[in-house]
XYZ file of C-alpha atoms in Angstrom:
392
model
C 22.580 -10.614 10.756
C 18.987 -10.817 12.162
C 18.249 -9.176 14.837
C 15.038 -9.422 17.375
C 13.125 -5.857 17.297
C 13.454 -5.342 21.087
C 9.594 -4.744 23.030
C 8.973 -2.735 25.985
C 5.735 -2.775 28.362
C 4.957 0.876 27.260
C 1.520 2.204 26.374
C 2.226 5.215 24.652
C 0.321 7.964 25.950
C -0.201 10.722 22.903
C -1.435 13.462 25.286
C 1.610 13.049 26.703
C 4.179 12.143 24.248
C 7.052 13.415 25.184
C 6.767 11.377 28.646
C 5.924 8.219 26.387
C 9.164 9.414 24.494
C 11.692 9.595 27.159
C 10.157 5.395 28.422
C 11.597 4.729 25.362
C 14.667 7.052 24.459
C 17.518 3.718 25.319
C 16.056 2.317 22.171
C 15.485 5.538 20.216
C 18.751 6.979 20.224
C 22.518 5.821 19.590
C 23.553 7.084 22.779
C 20.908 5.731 24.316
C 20.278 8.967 27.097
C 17.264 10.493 27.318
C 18.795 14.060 27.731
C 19.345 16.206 25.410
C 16.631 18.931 23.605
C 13.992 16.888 22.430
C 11.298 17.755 20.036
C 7.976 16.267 18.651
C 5.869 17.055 15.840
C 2.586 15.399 15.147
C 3.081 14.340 11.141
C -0.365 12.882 10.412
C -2.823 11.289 12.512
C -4.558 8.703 10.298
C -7.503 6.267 9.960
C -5.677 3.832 11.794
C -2.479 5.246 13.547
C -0.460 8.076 14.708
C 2.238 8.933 13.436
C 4.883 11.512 15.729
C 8.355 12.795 14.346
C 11.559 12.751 17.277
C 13.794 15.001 17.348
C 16.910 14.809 19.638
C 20.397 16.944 19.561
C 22.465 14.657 20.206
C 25.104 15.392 23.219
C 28.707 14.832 21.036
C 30.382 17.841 20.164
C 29.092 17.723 16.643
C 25.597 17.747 18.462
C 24.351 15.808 15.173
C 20.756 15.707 14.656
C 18.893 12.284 15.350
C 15.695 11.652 14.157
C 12.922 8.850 14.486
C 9.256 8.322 13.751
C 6.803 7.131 16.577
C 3.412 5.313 15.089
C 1.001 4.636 17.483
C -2.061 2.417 16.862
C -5.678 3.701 17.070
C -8.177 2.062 19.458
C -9.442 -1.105 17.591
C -7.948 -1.375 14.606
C -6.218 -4.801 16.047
C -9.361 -6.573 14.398
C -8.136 -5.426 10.657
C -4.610 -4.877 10.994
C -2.407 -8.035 12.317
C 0.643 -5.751 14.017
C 2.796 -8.868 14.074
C 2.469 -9.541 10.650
C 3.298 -5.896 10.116
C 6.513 -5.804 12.271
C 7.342 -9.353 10.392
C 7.000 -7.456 6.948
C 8.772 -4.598 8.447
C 11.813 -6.323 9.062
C 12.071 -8.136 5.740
C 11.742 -4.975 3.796
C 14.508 -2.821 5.778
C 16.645 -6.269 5.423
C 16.037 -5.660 1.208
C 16.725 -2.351 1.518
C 13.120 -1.056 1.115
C 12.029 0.255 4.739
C 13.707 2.045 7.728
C 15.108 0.027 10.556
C 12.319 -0.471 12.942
C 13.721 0.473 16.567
C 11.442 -1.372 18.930
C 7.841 -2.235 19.618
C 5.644 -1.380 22.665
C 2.134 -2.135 23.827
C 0.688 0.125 21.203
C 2.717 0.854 18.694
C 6.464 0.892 17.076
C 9.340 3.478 16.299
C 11.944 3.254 13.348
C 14.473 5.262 11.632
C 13.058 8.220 9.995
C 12.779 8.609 6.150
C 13.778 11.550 4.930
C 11.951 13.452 2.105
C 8.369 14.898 1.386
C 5.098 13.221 2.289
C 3.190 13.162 -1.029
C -0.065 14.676 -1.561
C -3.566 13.871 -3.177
C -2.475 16.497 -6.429
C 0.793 15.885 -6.205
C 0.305 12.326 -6.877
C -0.900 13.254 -10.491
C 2.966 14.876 -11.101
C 4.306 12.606 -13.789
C 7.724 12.616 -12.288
C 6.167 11.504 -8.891
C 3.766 8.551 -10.485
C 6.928 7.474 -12.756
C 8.910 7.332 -9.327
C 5.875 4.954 -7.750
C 5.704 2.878 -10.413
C 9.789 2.030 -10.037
C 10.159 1.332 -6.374
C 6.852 -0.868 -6.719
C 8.443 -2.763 -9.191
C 11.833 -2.916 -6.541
C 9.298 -3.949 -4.019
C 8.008 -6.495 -6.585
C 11.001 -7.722 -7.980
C 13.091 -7.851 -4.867
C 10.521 -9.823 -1.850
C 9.599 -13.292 -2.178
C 7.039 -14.265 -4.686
C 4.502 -17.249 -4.118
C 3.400 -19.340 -6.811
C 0.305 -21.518 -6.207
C -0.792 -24.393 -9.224
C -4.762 -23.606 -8.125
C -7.016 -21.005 -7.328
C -7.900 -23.097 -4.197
C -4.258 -22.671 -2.748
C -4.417 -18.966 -3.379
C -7.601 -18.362 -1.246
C -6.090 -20.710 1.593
C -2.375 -19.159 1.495
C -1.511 -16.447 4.307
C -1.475 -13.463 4.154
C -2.691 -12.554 1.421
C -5.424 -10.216 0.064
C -8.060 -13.168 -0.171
C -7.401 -14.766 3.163
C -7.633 -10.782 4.860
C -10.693 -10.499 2.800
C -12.027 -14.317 4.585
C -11.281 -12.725 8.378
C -12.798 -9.639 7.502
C -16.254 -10.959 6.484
C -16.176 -13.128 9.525
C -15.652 -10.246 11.503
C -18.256 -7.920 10.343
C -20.692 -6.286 12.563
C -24.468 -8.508 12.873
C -25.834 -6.887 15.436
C -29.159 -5.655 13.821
C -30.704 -7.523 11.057
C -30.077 -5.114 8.191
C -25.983 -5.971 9.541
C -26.858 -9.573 9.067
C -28.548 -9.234 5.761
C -25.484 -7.124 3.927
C -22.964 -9.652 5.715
C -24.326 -12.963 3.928
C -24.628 -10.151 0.234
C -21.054 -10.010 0.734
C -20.788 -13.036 1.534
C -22.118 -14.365 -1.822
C -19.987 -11.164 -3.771
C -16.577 -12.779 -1.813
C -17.496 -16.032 -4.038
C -18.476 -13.676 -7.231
C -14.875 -11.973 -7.077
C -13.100 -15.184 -6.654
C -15.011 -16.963 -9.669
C -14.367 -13.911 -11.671
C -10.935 -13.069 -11.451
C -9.246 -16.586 -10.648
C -8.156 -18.392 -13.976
C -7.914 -22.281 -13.315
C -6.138 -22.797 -16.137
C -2.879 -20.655 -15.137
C -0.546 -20.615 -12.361
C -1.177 -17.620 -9.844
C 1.766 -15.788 -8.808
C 1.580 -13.771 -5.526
C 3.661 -10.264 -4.858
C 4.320 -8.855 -1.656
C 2.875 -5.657 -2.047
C 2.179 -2.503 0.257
C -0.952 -2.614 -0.077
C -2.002 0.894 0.514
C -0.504 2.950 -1.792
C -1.941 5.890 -0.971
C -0.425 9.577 -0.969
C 0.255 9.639 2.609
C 2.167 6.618 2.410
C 4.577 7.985 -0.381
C 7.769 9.705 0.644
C 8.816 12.001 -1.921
C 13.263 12.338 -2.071
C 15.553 14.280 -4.006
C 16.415 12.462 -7.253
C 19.029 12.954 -9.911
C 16.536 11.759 -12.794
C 14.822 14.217 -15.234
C 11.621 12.126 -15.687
C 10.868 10.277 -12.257
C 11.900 11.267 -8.545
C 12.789 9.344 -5.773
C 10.259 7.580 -4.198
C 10.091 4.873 -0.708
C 7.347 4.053 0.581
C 6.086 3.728 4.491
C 3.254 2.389 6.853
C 3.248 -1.413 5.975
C 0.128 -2.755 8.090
C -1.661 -3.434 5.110
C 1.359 -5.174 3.270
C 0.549 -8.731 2.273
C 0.674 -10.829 -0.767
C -1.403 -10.104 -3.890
C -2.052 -10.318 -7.349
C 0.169 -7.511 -8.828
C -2.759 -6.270 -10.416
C -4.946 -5.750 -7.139
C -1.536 -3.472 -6.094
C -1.884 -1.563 -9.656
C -5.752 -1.325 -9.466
C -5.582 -0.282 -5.707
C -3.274 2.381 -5.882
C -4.946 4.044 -8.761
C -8.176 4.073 -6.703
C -6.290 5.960 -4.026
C -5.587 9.003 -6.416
C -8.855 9.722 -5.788
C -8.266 10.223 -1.494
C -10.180 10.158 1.411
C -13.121 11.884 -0.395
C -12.962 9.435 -3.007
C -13.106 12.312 -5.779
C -13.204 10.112 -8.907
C -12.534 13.552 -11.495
C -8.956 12.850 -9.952
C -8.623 9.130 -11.363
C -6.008 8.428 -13.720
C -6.940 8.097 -17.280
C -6.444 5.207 -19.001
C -3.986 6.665 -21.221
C -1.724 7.780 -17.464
C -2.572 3.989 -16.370
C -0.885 2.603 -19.574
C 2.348 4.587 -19.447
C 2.249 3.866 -15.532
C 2.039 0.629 -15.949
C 4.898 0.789 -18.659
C 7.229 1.900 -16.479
C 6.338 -0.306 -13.631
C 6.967 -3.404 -16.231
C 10.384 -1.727 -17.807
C 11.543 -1.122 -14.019
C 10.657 -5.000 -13.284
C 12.491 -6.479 -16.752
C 15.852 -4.197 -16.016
C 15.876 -5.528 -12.096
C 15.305 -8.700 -12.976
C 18.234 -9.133 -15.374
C 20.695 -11.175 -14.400
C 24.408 -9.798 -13.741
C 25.912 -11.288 -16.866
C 22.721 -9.559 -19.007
C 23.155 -6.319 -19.904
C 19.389 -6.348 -21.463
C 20.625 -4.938 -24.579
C 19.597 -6.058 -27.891
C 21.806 -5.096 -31.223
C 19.913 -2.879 -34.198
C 19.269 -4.958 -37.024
C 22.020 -3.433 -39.116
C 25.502 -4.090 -38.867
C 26.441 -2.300 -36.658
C 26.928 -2.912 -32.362
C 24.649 0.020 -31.617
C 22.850 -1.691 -28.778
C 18.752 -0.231 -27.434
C 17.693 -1.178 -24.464
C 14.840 -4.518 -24.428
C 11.631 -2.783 -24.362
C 8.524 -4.083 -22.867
C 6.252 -4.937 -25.648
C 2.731 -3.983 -26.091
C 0.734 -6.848 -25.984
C 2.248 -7.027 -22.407
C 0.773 -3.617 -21.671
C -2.359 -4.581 -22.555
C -2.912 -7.664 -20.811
C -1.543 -5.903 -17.754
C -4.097 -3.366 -18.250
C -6.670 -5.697 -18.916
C -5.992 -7.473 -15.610
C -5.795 -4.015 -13.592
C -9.414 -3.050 -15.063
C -10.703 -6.729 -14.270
C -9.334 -5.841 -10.729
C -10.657 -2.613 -10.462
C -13.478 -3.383 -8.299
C -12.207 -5.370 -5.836
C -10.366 -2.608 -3.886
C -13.815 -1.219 -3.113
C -15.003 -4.036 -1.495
C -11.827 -4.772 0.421
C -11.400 -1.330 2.159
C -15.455 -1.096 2.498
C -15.221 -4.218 4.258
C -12.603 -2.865 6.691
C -14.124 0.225 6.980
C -17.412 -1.492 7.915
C -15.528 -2.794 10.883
C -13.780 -0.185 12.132
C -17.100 2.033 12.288
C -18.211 -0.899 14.587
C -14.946 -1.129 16.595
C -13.315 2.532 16.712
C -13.793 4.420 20.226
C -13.177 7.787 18.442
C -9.286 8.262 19.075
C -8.623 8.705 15.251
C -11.347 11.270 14.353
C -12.396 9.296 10.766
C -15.998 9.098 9.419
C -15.688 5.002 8.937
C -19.077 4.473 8.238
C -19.075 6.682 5.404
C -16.180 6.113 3.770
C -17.356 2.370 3.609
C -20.760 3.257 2.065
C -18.205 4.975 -0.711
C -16.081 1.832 -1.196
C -18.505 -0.597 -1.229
C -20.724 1.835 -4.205
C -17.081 1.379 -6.501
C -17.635 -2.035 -6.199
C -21.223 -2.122 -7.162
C -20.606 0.135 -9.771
C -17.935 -2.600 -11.196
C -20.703 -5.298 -10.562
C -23.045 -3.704 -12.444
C -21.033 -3.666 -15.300
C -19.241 -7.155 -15.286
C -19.146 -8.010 -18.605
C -19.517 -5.185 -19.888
C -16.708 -3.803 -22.599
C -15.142 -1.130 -20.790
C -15.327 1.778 -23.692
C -19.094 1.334 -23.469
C -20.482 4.019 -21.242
C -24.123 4.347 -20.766
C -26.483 7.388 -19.313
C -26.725 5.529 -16.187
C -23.199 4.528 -15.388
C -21.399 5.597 -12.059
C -19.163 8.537 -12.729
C -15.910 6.389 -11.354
C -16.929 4.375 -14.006
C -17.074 7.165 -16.807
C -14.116 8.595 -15.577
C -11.921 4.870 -15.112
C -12.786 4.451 -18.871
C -11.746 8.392 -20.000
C -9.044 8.014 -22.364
């Protein structure tokens, strides 16, 4: 049954939380009281939000434990980050089973149901049992939301939202203040059009995921798992979920091994890429079976040993051949935002914008100076994202 996400005229004050905490507690807890021995701890205060864990004994005689997260927005990031679309996207995922229950909204933020498990970590994200656990729940997050299929490049760019039409209301709103602003807004301008001709095929249907968008290891929430070769894995913070190319999703999460400090030594190689991406496919061919499919085929002898349907490798590679075709444009996006947010932010989220865009934006010129280029072929002068991208 859908329900409306209840709002409250709040403005969440973080310097004083727990007085922000108890405006809200009717919505927070079951009970709805605000009594009780409350507790909050400051999980991560990111480049765009901050994010507070509450904790409240609850006042039955079990005294159970109840526990919900508190993100608050940072100053300015409305420009980038649509919040409606966010709580929208919200709610669809926790109806599919692929979020918590969001709890209400206020003027500057939203609470929902804590996750349990173990935020992830820049190294821990190169754990084979933790990338093998991405790669499945993006293909549940694939498999399971709607999917948008467009018969022209030209409906892609105008469809909403998606990564193209952010990537349209992000280069209007970039900073043009001073002329040297000016001059690197029309560059981009004229790269927007590059990336478009380049990766669009007009010969092909595109087919637009839902994705998160921002894959990266803050965002993953490590859980207890049963399996030998993956763990659990959900995922959290969806204001950058939209629709995109599943290959901008593959690209842009493997760009975010690298962190904040973009350290490209930390990229995966492309032989971790190919067995990532070999899972994610597997994980999307066994959910999409249908319920009279078992997705078995018999051996070729005669007997009815059956092997599971296995993802060929021609499919691999053009997977992988899309991912490194996309493997530029996540520079440009996020140096695009970042440009912006260096222009908007008052200094509540302590984040050296301005920098991390110059970083971006050099992965994509890296890319752009090699378009064309066969991937294997690595010169003296080549960027080292670019070496290491192409390391076997």
């Amino acid at each position: 049954m859908d329900t409306e996400i209840p709002f409250v005229q709040h403005v969440f004050d973080t310097a004083q939380a727990k007085h922000s905490v108890l405006q809200l507690a009717s919505f927070l807890f079951q009970d709805g009281a605000p009594s009780g021995d409350i507790r909050i701890t400051t999980l991560a205060e990111g480049t765009t939000n901050s994010l507070f864990k509450v904790s409240r004994r609850g006042t039955s005689p079990a005294g159970a434990v109840e526990t919900v997260l508190v993100k608050v927005y940072g100053d300015g990031t409305d420009i980038t980050i649509d919040r409606n679309k966010e709580i929208t996207v919200h709610k669809l995922l926790s109806d599919n089973g692929l979020a918590p229950l969001p709890l209400v909204r206020f003027e500057n933020g939203h609470a929902y149901q804590y996750l349990p498990g173990t935020p992830c970590s820049t190294e821990a994200m190169r754990d084979e049992t933790v990338w093998r656990g991405v790669a499945r729940e993006l293909a549940r997050w694939h498999v399971s939301l709607p999917i948008m299929k467009h018969d022209s490049p030209e409906a892609v760019i105008q469809f909403e939202p998606s990564i193209w039409s952010t990537a349209k209301k992000w280069l209007h709103n970039l900073p043009i203040r001073t002329a040297e602003q000016r001059a690197l807004k029309e560059q981009l301008d004229i790269e927007f059009q590059h990336l478009v001709k380049t990766l669009f095929s007009s010969s092909s249907p595109e087919s637009l995921v839902l994705g998160h968008g921002d894959l990266l290891s803050g965002n993953i929430i490590i859980q207890d798992s049963d399996s030998d070769n993956a763990l659990s894995i959900k995922f959290i913070d969806y204001e950058h979920a939209t629709y995109c190319p599943p290959a901008f999703e593959l690209a842009n999460h493997f760009a975010e091994w690298t962190g904040f400090n973009c350290d490209y030594n930390l990229l995966p190689t492309t032989s971790t890429r190919r067995e990532f991406i070999r899972e994610y496919l597997q994980t999307c061919q066994d959910l999409s079976r249908g319920p009279n499919d078992s997705g078995l085929n018999k051996g070729r002898d005669s007997t009815d040993i059956a092997v599971p349907s296995r993802i060929a490798e021609a499919e691999i590679e053009r997977v992988m051949a899309e991912v490194d075709a996309f493997r530029g444009f996540p520079g440009f996006y996020w140096g695009l935002c970042a440009l912006i947010q260096a222009e908007a932010s008052t200094g509540s989220i302590d984040f050296d914008y301005a920098g991390y865009a110059t970083k971006r934006l050099a992965e994509y010129w890296a890319w752009r100076g090699r378009d064309g280029t066969d991937l294997g072929k690595i010169s003296a002068d080549v960027s080292l994202r670019e070496e290491k991208w192409a390391a076997l």
